[in-house]
Amino acid sequence: MNTTERNHPIEQDPKVRAHNFDEVSLGFDDELARMEADRCIGCKNAQCMKGCPVGINIPAFIGAIKEGDIKKAGEIIAQDSNLPAICGRVCPQESQCEKYCIRKAKLGGSVAIGLLERYVADYNRKNGGLDVKDIPPQVYKAAVVGSGPAGLACAADLAKNGFKVTIYEAFHKAGGVLVYGIPEFRLPKDLVQSEIDNLKKLGVEIKLNVIIGKTITLEELKEENDAVFIGTGAGLPTFMNIPGESLSGVYSANEYLTRVNLMKAYQEGAITPVQRAKKSVVVGAGNVAMDAARTTLRMGAEEVSIVYRRGREEMPARAEEIIHAEQEGVKLELLTNPIEILGTTKVEGIKCVRMALTEPDESGRRRPVVVEGSEFVIECDQVIMSIGTSPNPLLKKSCDALETKGKGTIVVNEETLETSIEGVYAGGDAVTGAATVILAMGAGKQAARAIIESMNK
Amino acid sequence: MNKILKKRQLTQNIHEYVIDSPEVSRHCLAGQFIILRVDDEGERIPLTICDYDREAGTVTILVQSIGYSTMKLAKLNEGDYIHDFAGPLGNATELEEFANIILVGGGVGSAVIYPQCKQLNRDGRPADIIIGARNKDLLIYEDEFRDNAKDLYVMTDDGSYGEQGFVTTKLKQLLDSGKAYDCVFAVGPMPMMRAVANLTREYGVHTIVSMNSVMVDGTGMCGGCRVTVGGQVKYACVDGPEFDGHLVDFDEAIERSKFYREIEQEHKCKMEG
């Protein structure tokens, strides 16, 4: 067996891209895609598929690339995923499909499944898209709350299976986290728009500026529909509850990214203001933290540091995002935890302590503990808190019957994703707490399956 | 897209708009707000619902044009459309438990107490009302308040109309004269609300204020509108906008509200230039 090394995508030079909002990775061209596809040995009992939350037939679509039939590859992916251009870009492949690839350890590295998925999606989009198959008449009515990845995935499957679907979005633009959270340089917005346009072709209607629980109640939705799916995401930002968090210049990652992405504050002449910092500190080490750090860098910050209380191994962000951030000049302050934000009215610095990890406890987890006497200050004029989010309480507040637990996550039947209210389903971050785009999509599809089955009963 | 059905100029830079919005008017209540975008490029502006008509499917808002976007909005006329109009957001005002309320409105903040005065009058228990502004030209809704008030007191800073003085001057007089209010509902610029809260604290009268914090989404997602209330961080959009005035950290809120003013000023210059 050959040991050809994994191919690398074409990327913008880090020095250049650190100052623009164009997409960082340009993916594979035709030749690279073909070469990478050839690295797949087409395992009979393909382990990679076990790692895919939506179960894409990976060897089959890569096989089609080998044959040069990219349209067929697209059709194979479309059987299980509605948003391949998006997932190819934002899925944490290294901990999913690519984690199980037989080539991973000794054969030049895992096949670049994500990059190939993206290649197929981009190719087909540029070449007129896939044929729209005839869909059965839409005899049932469904409402989807939220137009993020969970809602979009659920809506698509319902529309293809006999449902007239209406999606309700609180914002003035559809896409949820795909438009307000993930930055342009990682996920171009015209691509998200084209996926949404595809959905409209399936007869899905999207109503913007409607806040379910406020503009329309959940009860009203339930009355007017055969089924309701809640995909409202984990919207409420968490702060650390340390002194100084109300100083001007302290943002939640949500606010910062929403101003820049959704409200386009990065564009010349944008109306929505955002602070252009000189020295920025981002607290947290997930994908959102990487996005915030790389965004503030592009907004002109001279120095950007990521402060994280654990070590590199524990950073929850996708490997690629961490590498990209470092390449662009983002500094990692690992095993470091903020204890106070300094300043009188505006941020002037952040006081931190160094942390050490304990030996693994019974659960195998290494806990961070404070190193005594290690206090130090990082000078900065901006702090972006990116330490997670919890589900939005708005819907629950307006509907007592909707059972939630812990920090407000919606309680569902694990099989069907049905909530405590009959005919009302939920999935994605609203159920799991902050997770990934692909898990949300998977949940949307799972709920759609259950909804379709419930109609056939 | 929502149509502007009526536009009325109240002062030099305050306009009243009646907006066609059956969606918002269906469930909205006094104390709640909407978020609008003037056009597809616009920022999201939170504005108080100052009246509504469920049958006609309309919502009334007051707009003081002080920044780029509100000036742009002021240029729209009857028959024009507002690009986005979302709501109702925030919690409704709850004054049920109080027996003897006085409403205090400063400047355009009077828009927030207006639906309350109407509601209280409808309930057969009209309230005393103080409205105030820097000068005569900035006073709004005097007639509407008079129609709904038990007693109306009009104050101007410069004495150009009504009595000269701040709203707190009158409030102090009333409290000193033995009026037994059990609740003061005060809305206006933050320094005014701070002054009212500082005054009523001495008299031990419960005081409600409405926080017009900087916000983006209005649904709890950005956290930009956070206010410290009784040492706890609250979000004006989902926990408010109304809070116990004696517990709000106004100094902090005022500093936070200044943060974007410089950038906003730049835009405004472009608009005027």
XYZ file of C-alpha atoms in Angstrom:
730
model
C 0.000 0.000 0.000
C 1.306 3.449 -0.807
C 2.027 5.940 1.932
C 1.402 9.133 -0.042
C 1.110 12.105 2.256
C -2.205 13.909 2.727
C -2.590 16.845 0.343
C -2.843 20.360 1.675
C -5.486 22.812 0.543
C -4.634 26.065 -1.158
C -4.631 28.821 1.436
C -4.174 32.568 1.497
C -0.790 33.648 2.882
C -1.170 34.178 6.642
C 0.428 37.622 6.529
C -1.987 38.774 3.859
C -5.143 37.118 5.144
C -4.654 38.460 8.684
C -5.780 41.790 7.217
C -8.674 40.777 5.004
C -12.024 39.044 5.349
C -11.687 36.847 2.253
C -11.898 33.128 2.742
C -8.731 31.722 4.287
C -8.787 28.277 2.732
C -9.518 27.958 -0.941
C -9.795 24.183 -0.668
C -8.664 21.742 -3.345
C -8.538 22.422 -7.059
C -9.544 19.620 -9.471
C -6.105 18.060 -9.523
C -5.561 18.114 -5.762
C -9.044 16.704 -5.217
C -8.385 13.845 -7.613
C -5.035 13.097 -5.979
C -6.546 13.170 -2.521
C -9.485 10.993 -3.580
C -7.010 8.457 -4.907
C -5.562 8.161 -1.406
C -8.857 6.642 -0.198
C -8.574 2.896 -0.312
C -12.342 2.440 -0.195
C -12.522 0.247 2.910
C -15.392 -2.257 2.732
C -16.191 -1.765 6.388
C -15.547 1.962 6.322
C -14.818 3.218 9.825
C -14.997 6.867 8.773
C -18.773 6.618 8.365
C -19.142 5.780 12.047
C -17.625 9.145 12.851
C -20.089 11.102 10.720
C -23.075 12.416 12.716
C -25.264 12.277 9.603
C -23.820 9.026 8.201
C -22.638 10.187 4.766
C -21.500 7.290 2.538
C -17.943 8.555 2.455
C -16.159 5.839 0.408
C -18.920 6.021 -2.219
C -18.713 9.777 -2.742
C -14.919 9.688 -2.809
C -15.199 6.818 -5.295
C -17.265 9.049 -7.557
C -14.561 11.738 -7.391
C -12.032 9.117 -8.476
C -14.260 8.380 -11.460
C -14.406 12.104 -12.196
C -18.173 12.187 -11.665
C -18.475 15.067 -9.235
C -22.196 15.423 -9.769
C -22.704 11.825 -8.693
C -20.479 12.493 -5.669
C -22.780 15.398 -4.821
C -25.864 13.243 -5.132
C -24.389 10.631 -2.792
C -23.646 13.287 -0.165
C -27.103 14.827 -0.657
C -28.713 11.570 0.467
C -27.553 12.337 4.007
C -26.532 15.980 4.196
C -28.266 19.134 3.034
C -25.404 21.513 3.669
C -22.142 19.980 2.413
C -20.493 23.271 1.438
C -20.956 24.401 5.012
C -20.073 21.139 6.769
C -16.994 20.603 4.621
C -15.772 23.898 6.044
C -16.848 23.876 9.667
C -17.126 20.244 10.838
C -14.422 19.137 13.294
C -13.415 16.310 10.940
C -10.340 15.358 12.940
C -12.560 14.212 15.779
C -15.218 12.696 13.498
C -14.810 10.918 10.136
C -11.090 11.547 9.752
C -10.423 10.285 13.260
C -11.296 6.756 12.128
C -9.576 6.783 8.730
C -7.298 3.778 8.354
C -4.550 5.958 6.895
C -4.412 8.177 9.939
C -1.469 6.752 11.845
C 0.939 5.197 9.396
C -0.181 5.890 5.866
C 0.538 9.578 5.409
C -2.406 10.829 7.476
C -6.193 10.545 7.200
C -7.815 11.187 3.859
C -8.938 14.844 3.809
C -12.626 13.913 3.802
C -13.846 17.362 4.815
C -11.888 19.093 2.089
C -13.207 16.605 -0.464
C -16.774 17.156 0.700
C -16.273 20.868 0.317
C -14.730 20.395 -3.107
C -17.740 18.426 -4.305
C -20.191 20.991 -2.939
C -18.320 23.971 -4.409
C -17.878 22.257 -7.770
C -21.557 21.495 -8.083
C -22.582 24.939 -6.931
C -20.388 26.527 -9.585
C -21.701 24.151 -12.215
C -25.408 24.734 -11.904
C -26.189 22.691 -8.807
C -27.750 19.284 -8.469
C -30.993 18.446 -10.213
C -33.984 19.122 -8.030
C -35.790 15.838 -7.675
C -39.559 15.717 -7.737
C -40.804 15.833 -4.203
C -44.073 14.411 -2.920
C -46.973 16.850 -2.445
C -46.834 18.811 0.785
C -49.926 17.741 2.692
C -48.811 18.376 6.264
C -47.810 21.636 7.921
C -44.710 22.119 10.026
C -43.174 25.112 11.775
C -39.462 25.365 12.434
C -38.270 27.830 15.063
C -34.837 29.212 14.244
C -33.003 29.172 10.927
C -29.633 27.888 12.111
C -28.140 24.541 11.086
C -30.648 22.444 13.091
C -33.644 24.278 11.679
C -32.379 24.312 8.090
C -31.600 20.579 8.151
C -34.959 19.717 9.684
C -36.858 21.954 7.248
C -35.167 20.417 4.215
C -35.998 16.839 5.201
C -39.569 17.715 6.105
C -40.102 19.582 2.843
C -38.873 16.573 0.883
C -41.280 14.316 2.752
C -44.688 15.847 2.453
C -44.507 18.932 4.688
C -45.207 22.552 3.907
C -42.592 24.137 6.156
C -42.387 27.655 7.555
C -39.190 28.707 9.316
C -39.423 31.535 11.858
C -36.300 33.616 12.447
C -35.955 36.328 15.099
C -33.218 38.188 13.245
C -33.621 40.097 9.985
C -31.532 37.503 8.184
C -31.754 33.714 8.000
C -28.904 31.359 8.881
C -28.508 31.617 12.648
C -24.952 31.049 13.825
C -23.883 30.541 10.214
C -24.460 34.250 9.576
C -24.067 35.971 12.939
C -21.341 33.790 14.422
C -18.997 32.179 11.943
C -16.977 34.871 10.156
C -16.888 35.514 6.428
C -13.247 34.399 6.149
C -14.188 30.934 7.366
C -17.636 30.597 5.859
C -18.540 33.002 3.032
C -22.051 34.343 3.507
C -23.069 34.042 -0.156
C -22.550 30.323 0.269
C -24.912 30.222 3.250
C -27.394 32.261 1.237
C -27.233 29.814 -1.644
C -27.969 26.908 0.708
C -30.957 28.856 2.023
C -32.096 29.576 -1.536
C -31.978 25.838 -2.229
C -34.317 25.335 0.681
C -36.752 27.877 -0.722
C -36.783 25.883 -3.949
C -38.205 23.042 -1.890
C -41.134 25.264 -0.990
C -39.866 26.241 2.442
C -41.044 29.666 3.528
C -38.851 31.783 5.808
C -40.445 34.436 7.988
C -37.926 36.913 9.376
C -38.285 39.227 12.387
C -40.608 36.809 14.177
C -39.721 35.953 17.765
C -41.497 32.783 18.795
C -42.639 33.215 22.371
C -43.177 36.927 21.758
C -44.583 37.695 18.297
C -46.292 34.306 18.098
C -46.643 31.936 21.024
C -45.599 28.318 20.914
C -49.215 27.328 21.596
C -50.370 29.242 18.524
C -47.728 27.563 16.380
C -48.745 24.181 17.678
C -52.384 24.817 16.901
C -51.675 25.835 13.340
C -49.237 23.032 12.515
C -49.019 19.256 12.507
C -45.554 19.466 14.038
C -43.190 22.085 15.450
C -39.402 21.870 15.630
C -37.435 24.121 17.987
C -33.885 24.858 16.925
C -33.272 28.084 18.782
C -29.628 27.388 19.588
C -27.615 28.334 22.638
C -27.824 32.066 22.451
C -27.186 33.429 25.901
C -23.538 34.389 26.444
C -21.777 33.363 29.638
C -19.555 35.788 31.521
C -17.009 34.854 34.197
C -18.467 36.973 37.001
C -15.129 38.609 37.708
C -14.713 42.316 38.558
C -14.595 44.698 35.593
C -16.817 42.819 33.168
C -19.098 45.811 32.724
C -16.291 48.122 31.590
C -16.580 49.508 28.080
C -14.538 47.329 25.773
C -15.678 44.038 27.299
C -17.713 42.064 24.793
C -19.316 38.672 24.678
C -18.024 36.837 21.616
C -21.657 36.780 20.467
C -21.952 40.541 20.518
C -18.575 41.145 18.940
C -19.080 38.626 16.153
C -22.688 39.673 15.532
C -21.651 43.282 15.100
C -18.907 42.324 12.694
C -20.554 39.454 10.789
C -24.289 39.995 10.714
C -24.185 43.777 10.934
C -21.149 43.954 8.622
C -19.197 46.318 10.874
C -16.038 45.208 9.077
C -17.111 46.896 5.868
C -16.185 50.467 5.084
C -19.164 52.732 5.768
C -21.034 50.198 7.910
C -23.615 51.790 10.172
C -23.357 49.440 13.134
C -20.388 50.475 15.259
C -17.816 48.172 16.797
C -14.668 48.934 18.755
C -11.453 48.687 16.774
C -9.041 47.591 19.453
C -5.265 47.985 19.621
C -4.636 45.084 21.952
C -7.291 42.480 22.391
C -7.587 39.535 24.754
C -9.977 36.713 23.969
C -10.914 34.439 26.864
C -11.669 30.828 25.895
C -10.336 28.324 23.378
C -13.255 26.971 21.381
C -14.006 27.638 17.726
C -15.864 30.799 18.663
C -12.829 32.100 20.550
C -10.629 31.438 17.497
C -13.180 33.244 15.322
C -13.268 36.226 17.671
C -9.465 36.423 17.919
C -8.942 36.214 14.179
C -11.722 38.726 13.580
C -10.347 41.370 15.928
C -6.964 40.877 14.271
C -8.567 41.611 10.918
C -10.279 44.644 12.450
C -6.812 46.080 12.976
C -5.669 44.927 16.408
C -1.882 44.942 16.705
C -1.812 42.251 19.354
C -4.314 39.513 20.024
C -3.945 36.946 22.797
C -6.063 33.981 23.641
C -6.250 33.269 27.351
C -7.209 29.715 28.276
C -7.049 28.026 31.644
C -6.068 24.581 30.375
C -3.345 23.406 27.997
C -3.047 23.023 24.240
C -4.257 19.412 24.308
C -7.478 20.476 25.950
C -8.330 23.327 23.556
C -11.784 22.474 22.196
C -11.376 24.299 18.858
C -10.844 22.453 15.577
C -7.145 21.787 14.993
C -7.214 23.769 11.761
C -8.594 26.882 13.461
C -5.873 26.839 16.119
C -3.154 26.440 13.496
C -4.646 29.195 11.364
C -4.934 31.541 14.328
C -1.312 30.984 15.305
C -0.109 31.387 11.728
C -1.858 34.735 11.588
C -0.106 35.912 14.749
C -2.609 35.221 17.510
C -0.711 34.529 20.727
C -1.804 31.682 22.982
C -1.615 32.268 26.730
C -2.319 28.731 27.879
C -2.752 27.570 31.475
C -3.808 31.117 32.262
C -6.998 32.338 33.867
C -8.334 35.903 34.204
C -9.271 37.088 37.684
C -10.075 40.750 37.046
C -10.516 43.195 34.193
C -8.777 46.464 34.981
C -9.804 50.018 34.084
C -11.834 52.972 35.339
C -14.474 53.278 32.627
C -12.757 51.522 29.724
C -10.674 48.359 29.649
C -6.975 48.967 30.393
C -5.790 45.465 31.120
C -6.649 42.036 32.373
C -5.210 40.499 35.522
C -4.510 36.785 35.209
C -3.032 33.912 37.145
C -1.099 30.959 35.803
C -2.640 27.536 36.165
C -1.244 24.029 36.457
C -3.006 20.792 35.623
C -3.398 18.170 38.333
C -2.686 14.500 37.762
C -5.691 12.849 36.106
C -8.487 12.171 38.611
C -10.710 9.067 38.633
C -12.535 10.283 35.533
C -9.175 10.762 33.791
C -9.642 14.520 33.650
C -6.820 16.862 34.606
C -8.132 19.777 36.621
C -6.565 23.255 36.355
C -5.423 24.705 39.689
C -4.055 28.177 40.437
C -0.279 28.573 40.765
C 0.151 30.648 43.938
C 1.732 34.070 43.508
C 1.618 33.950 39.706
C -0.545 37.046 39.148
C 0.342 39.193 36.158
C -1.341 41.764 33.936
C -1.816 41.741 30.177
C -2.258 45.254 28.896
C -5.211 45.530 26.522
C -8.100 47.778 25.522
C -10.539 45.029 24.651
C -11.635 41.755 26.246
C -13.851 39.306 24.383
C -15.451 36.657 26.567
C -15.828 33.427 24.685
C -16.408 30.877 27.399
C -19.654 29.410 26.173
C -23.344 30.070 25.950
C -26.505 28.690 27.462
C -29.912 28.263 25.802
C -32.074 31.309 25.388
C -34.744 31.481 28.135
C -37.158 33.479 26.006
C -39.214 30.573 24.688
C -39.356 28.773 28.022
C -40.466 31.982 29.735
C -43.487 32.198 27.481
C -44.421 28.527 27.724
C -44.382 26.781 31.089
C -45.303 23.409 29.628
C -41.959 23.200 27.843
C -39.764 21.187 30.179
C -36.143 22.280 30.585
C -33.295 21.296 32.861
C -30.003 22.584 34.226
C -29.063 25.839 32.540
C -32.239 25.800 30.477
C -31.640 23.080 27.907
C -34.867 21.604 26.547
C -35.693 18.080 27.722
C -36.402 15.664 24.859
C -36.998 11.987 24.220
C -33.598 10.784 23.027
C -35.025 8.674 20.217
C -37.551 11.056 18.737
C -36.372 14.413 20.097
C -39.956 15.113 21.097
C -40.259 17.591 23.984
C -42.617 17.488 26.960
C -45.257 18.917 24.613
C -46.725 16.423 22.151
C -45.963 17.267 18.549
C -43.232 19.723 19.523
C -39.681 18.568 18.864
C -36.326 20.182 19.620
C -32.696 19.693 18.691
C -29.284 21.286 18.385
C -27.702 23.586 20.949
C -31.110 24.347 22.506
C -31.082 20.734 23.718
C -27.388 19.907 24.092
C -25.938 23.269 25.082
C -23.236 24.777 22.866
C -21.945 22.160 20.395
C -21.219 22.003 16.679
C -22.969 22.815 13.421
C -22.953 19.194 12.297
C -24.412 17.853 15.559
C -27.189 20.407 15.269
C -27.789 19.342 11.673
C -27.852 15.716 12.735
C -30.447 16.542 15.394
C -32.561 18.441 12.870
C -32.548 15.404 10.605
C -33.292 13.035 13.490
C -36.316 15.105 14.518
C -37.507 15.287 10.909
C -37.423 11.474 10.712
C -39.470 11.175 13.888
C -41.958 13.797 12.710
C -42.422 12.039 9.366
C -42.925 8.699 11.106
C -45.434 10.158 13.549
C -47.598 11.287 10.621
C -47.573 7.799 9.152
C -48.767 6.201 12.359
C -41.379 45.504 5.314
C -43.798 47.561 7.384
C -45.654 50.599 6.127
C -45.658 53.975 7.851
C -49.364 54.794 8.094
C -49.046 58.124 9.894
C -46.241 60.490 10.715
C -46.564 63.479 13.009
C -43.881 65.911 14.047
C -44.020 66.537 17.792
C -40.927 68.657 18.272
C -38.109 69.734 16.055
C -36.482 66.309 16.206
C -39.151 64.000 17.625
C -41.574 62.278 15.277
C -44.471 59.988 16.049
C -45.005 57.110 13.658
C -47.961 54.783 13.380
C -46.654 51.593 11.822
C -48.689 48.884 10.148
C -47.710 45.782 12.091
C -50.476 43.288 12.818
C -47.794 40.827 13.972
C -46.419 43.031 16.738
C -49.737 44.593 17.754
C -51.320 41.193 18.401
C -49.502 40.434 21.650
C -47.681 43.623 22.606
C -48.166 45.284 25.980
C -47.172 48.575 27.530
C -43.520 48.602 28.543
C -42.317 46.422 25.693
C -40.201 47.535 22.755
C -39.529 46.744 19.119
C -36.339 46.635 17.084
C -36.309 48.139 13.648
C -33.927 48.576 10.749
C -34.621 51.518 8.495
C -33.195 49.866 5.387
C -31.204 46.836 4.362
C -27.938 48.439 5.435
C -29.311 49.737 8.703
C -28.412 49.024 12.292
C -30.896 47.513 14.708
C -32.558 50.259 16.767
C -34.610 49.410 19.868
C -37.630 51.696 20.371
C -40.396 51.693 22.949
C -43.921 50.808 21.913
C -45.751 53.936 23.025
C -49.184 52.914 21.820
C -50.896 50.142 19.881
C -54.220 49.275 18.331
C -54.867 45.555 18.042
C -57.944 45.973 15.860
C -56.248 48.252 13.382
C -53.063 46.190 13.617
C -50.873 49.195 14.317
C -48.036 50.101 16.659
C -47.017 53.654 17.536
C -43.413 54.616 18.147
C -41.655 57.874 18.900
C -38.338 58.584 17.285
C -35.924 61.231 18.427
C -33.497 61.798 15.602
C -30.143 62.143 17.261
C -27.962 59.668 15.402
C -27.316 58.540 11.868
C -30.041 55.909 11.741
C -32.724 57.869 13.546
C -32.063 60.816 11.237
C -32.461 58.507 8.298
C -35.723 57.297 9.751
C -36.895 60.888 10.194
C -36.609 61.332 6.437
C -39.180 58.614 5.778
C -42.769 59.723 5.302
C -46.274 58.327 5.337
C -46.545 55.546 2.785
C -42.858 54.658 3.024
C -41.749 51.317 4.376
C -39.472 50.344 7.241
C -37.296 47.407 6.229
C -37.495 45.370 9.427
C -39.798 45.655 12.411
C -39.519 42.952 15.071
C -41.212 42.520 18.414
C -42.658 42.812 20.913
C -39.500 42.403 22.997
C -38.793 42.738 26.701
C -41.264 42.399 29.551
C -44.467 44.314 30.057
C -44.734 46.873 32.836
C -46.379 45.585 35.982
C -48.017 48.248 38.090
C -50.935 46.134 39.323
C -49.673 45.837 42.873
C -49.394 49.594 43.428
C -52.251 51.757 44.647
C -50.910 55.280 44.298
C -48.534 55.733 41.400
C -46.819 58.787 40.019
C -45.422 58.706 36.498
C -42.365 60.789 35.661
C -41.246 61.319 32.059
C -38.200 63.193 30.846
C -37.817 64.217 27.194
C -38.561 61.447 24.753
C -38.709 59.034 27.722
C -42.254 60.289 28.207
C -43.116 57.920 25.371
C -42.601 55.023 27.780
C -44.919 56.330 30.485
C -47.641 57.325 28.011
C -49.148 53.844 27.541
C -49.080 53.436 31.329
C -51.009 56.617 31.971
C -53.608 55.514 29.426
C -53.845 52.067 30.974
C -54.192 53.440 34.505
C -56.862 55.859 33.343
C -58.738 53.045 31.602
C -58.545 51.043 34.825
C -60.252 53.930 36.581
C -57.258 54.965 38.649
C -55.556 57.827 36.817
C -52.109 58.733 38.097
C -50.319 61.943 38.864
C -47.854 62.732 36.121
C -44.772 64.918 35.855
C -43.328 65.549 32.426
C -40.257 67.593 31.799
C -37.916 68.731 29.077
C -35.075 71.163 28.561
C -37.461 73.698 27.039
C -40.982 74.172 25.683
C -40.093 72.952 22.199
C -38.985 69.575 23.501
C -42.142 68.737 25.443
C -44.254 65.954 23.998
C -47.782 64.612 24.456
C -48.905 67.339 26.855
C -52.543 67.118 25.731
C -52.575 63.345 25.749
C -51.145 63.282 29.268
C -53.598 65.910 30.488
C -56.496 63.813 29.172
C -55.337 60.791 31.133
C -53.778 62.255 34.285
C -55.176 62.886 37.725
C -52.880 65.900 38.028
C -50.340 66.851 35.402
C -47.221 68.862 36.236
C -45.165 70.281 33.388
C -41.572 71.291 33.992
C -38.965 72.931 31.781
C -35.334 73.419 32.708
C -35.333 76.976 31.374
C -38.838 77.934 32.481
C -39.999 78.535 28.905
C -43.195 76.657 29.699
C -44.917 75.228 32.755
C -42.841 75.584 35.882
C -39.121 76.120 35.838
C -37.067 73.256 37.232
C -36.284 69.584 36.854
C -38.803 66.804 37.225
C -37.102 66.011 40.521
C -37.832 69.554 41.770
C -41.547 68.875 41.385
C -41.325 65.311 42.655
C -39.599 66.500 45.819
C -42.267 69.165 46.372
C -45.009 66.576 46.003
C -43.336 64.116 48.326
C -42.682 66.869 50.880
C -46.299 68.007 50.637
C -47.296 64.602 51.957
C -48.406 62.793 48.812
C -48.393 59.134 49.729
C -47.117 57.555 46.529
C -46.232 53.889 46.786
C -44.532 53.774 43.380
C -42.649 56.154 41.140
C -42.319 55.043 37.523
C -39.662 57.223 35.961
C -38.359 57.129 32.405
C -36.022 59.498 30.666
C -32.337 60.096 30.079
C -30.178 58.029 32.438
C -28.963 61.022 34.502
C -32.606 61.986 35.098
C -33.520 58.472 36.207
C -30.492 58.443 38.482
C -31.593 61.751 40.031
C -35.127 60.459 40.581
C -33.832 57.242 42.146
C -31.481 59.148 44.446
C -34.347 61.358 45.571
C -36.924 58.639 46.166
C -34.398 56.506 48.016
C -34.413 59.135 50.776
C -38.187 58.924 50.945
C -38.251 55.155 50.729
C -40.643 55.154 47.767
C -40.373 52.182 45.423
C -39.071 53.366 42.044
C -39.173 51.678 38.655
C -36.995 52.850 35.773
C -36.743 51.687 32.163
C -33.230 51.118 30.808
C -32.581 52.084 27.210
C -29.253 50.276 26.983
C -27.194 49.698 23.873
C -28.296 46.400 22.325
C -28.022 44.439 19.106
C -30.462 41.558 18.954
C -32.885 42.307 21.795
C -33.403 38.608 22.531
C -30.645 37.971 25.081
C -28.046 36.884 22.613
C -25.416 39.600 22.624
C -25.254 40.674 26.253
C -24.440 44.225 25.179
C -27.340 45.625 27.193
C -26.116 44.224 30.497
C -26.838 46.367 33.527
C -25.738 45.784 37.086
C -28.815 45.640 39.301
C -28.320 44.986 42.993
C -24.832 43.684 42.279
C -26.110 41.189 39.713
C -25.685 41.358 35.962
C -29.045 41.623 34.181
C -29.896 41.920 30.514
C -32.156 44.883 29.754
C -33.682 43.025 26.809
C -34.824 39.804 28.491
C -34.747 40.668 32.211
C -36.006 44.227 31.713
C -36.217 46.825 30.368
C -37.691 47.874 33.729
C -35.758 47.518 36.945
C -35.830 48.702 40.548
C -34.295 52.162 40.227
C -32.747 51.965 43.671
C -30.706 48.935 42.671
C -29.475 50.002 39.215
C -25.809 50.998 38.965
C -26.435 54.157 36.951
C -22.843 55.396 36.947
C -21.761 52.236 35.173
C -24.745 52.287 32.813
C -24.032 55.898 31.842
C -20.395 55.082 31.081
C -21.446 52.091 28.981
C -23.930 54.195 27.035
C -21.155 56.615 26.032
C -19.032 53.918 24.419
C -20.332 54.185 20.872
C -21.178 57.855 20.917
C -17.951 58.979 19.246
C -18.364 56.608 16.315
C -22.046 57.523 16.041
C -21.120 61.209 15.992
C -18.875 60.590 13.015
C -21.746 59.062 11.061
C -24.054 61.879 11.985
C -21.560 64.413 10.609
C -21.538 62.510 7.344
C -25.330 62.634 7.284
C -25.493 66.355 7.945
C -22.589 67.144 5.669
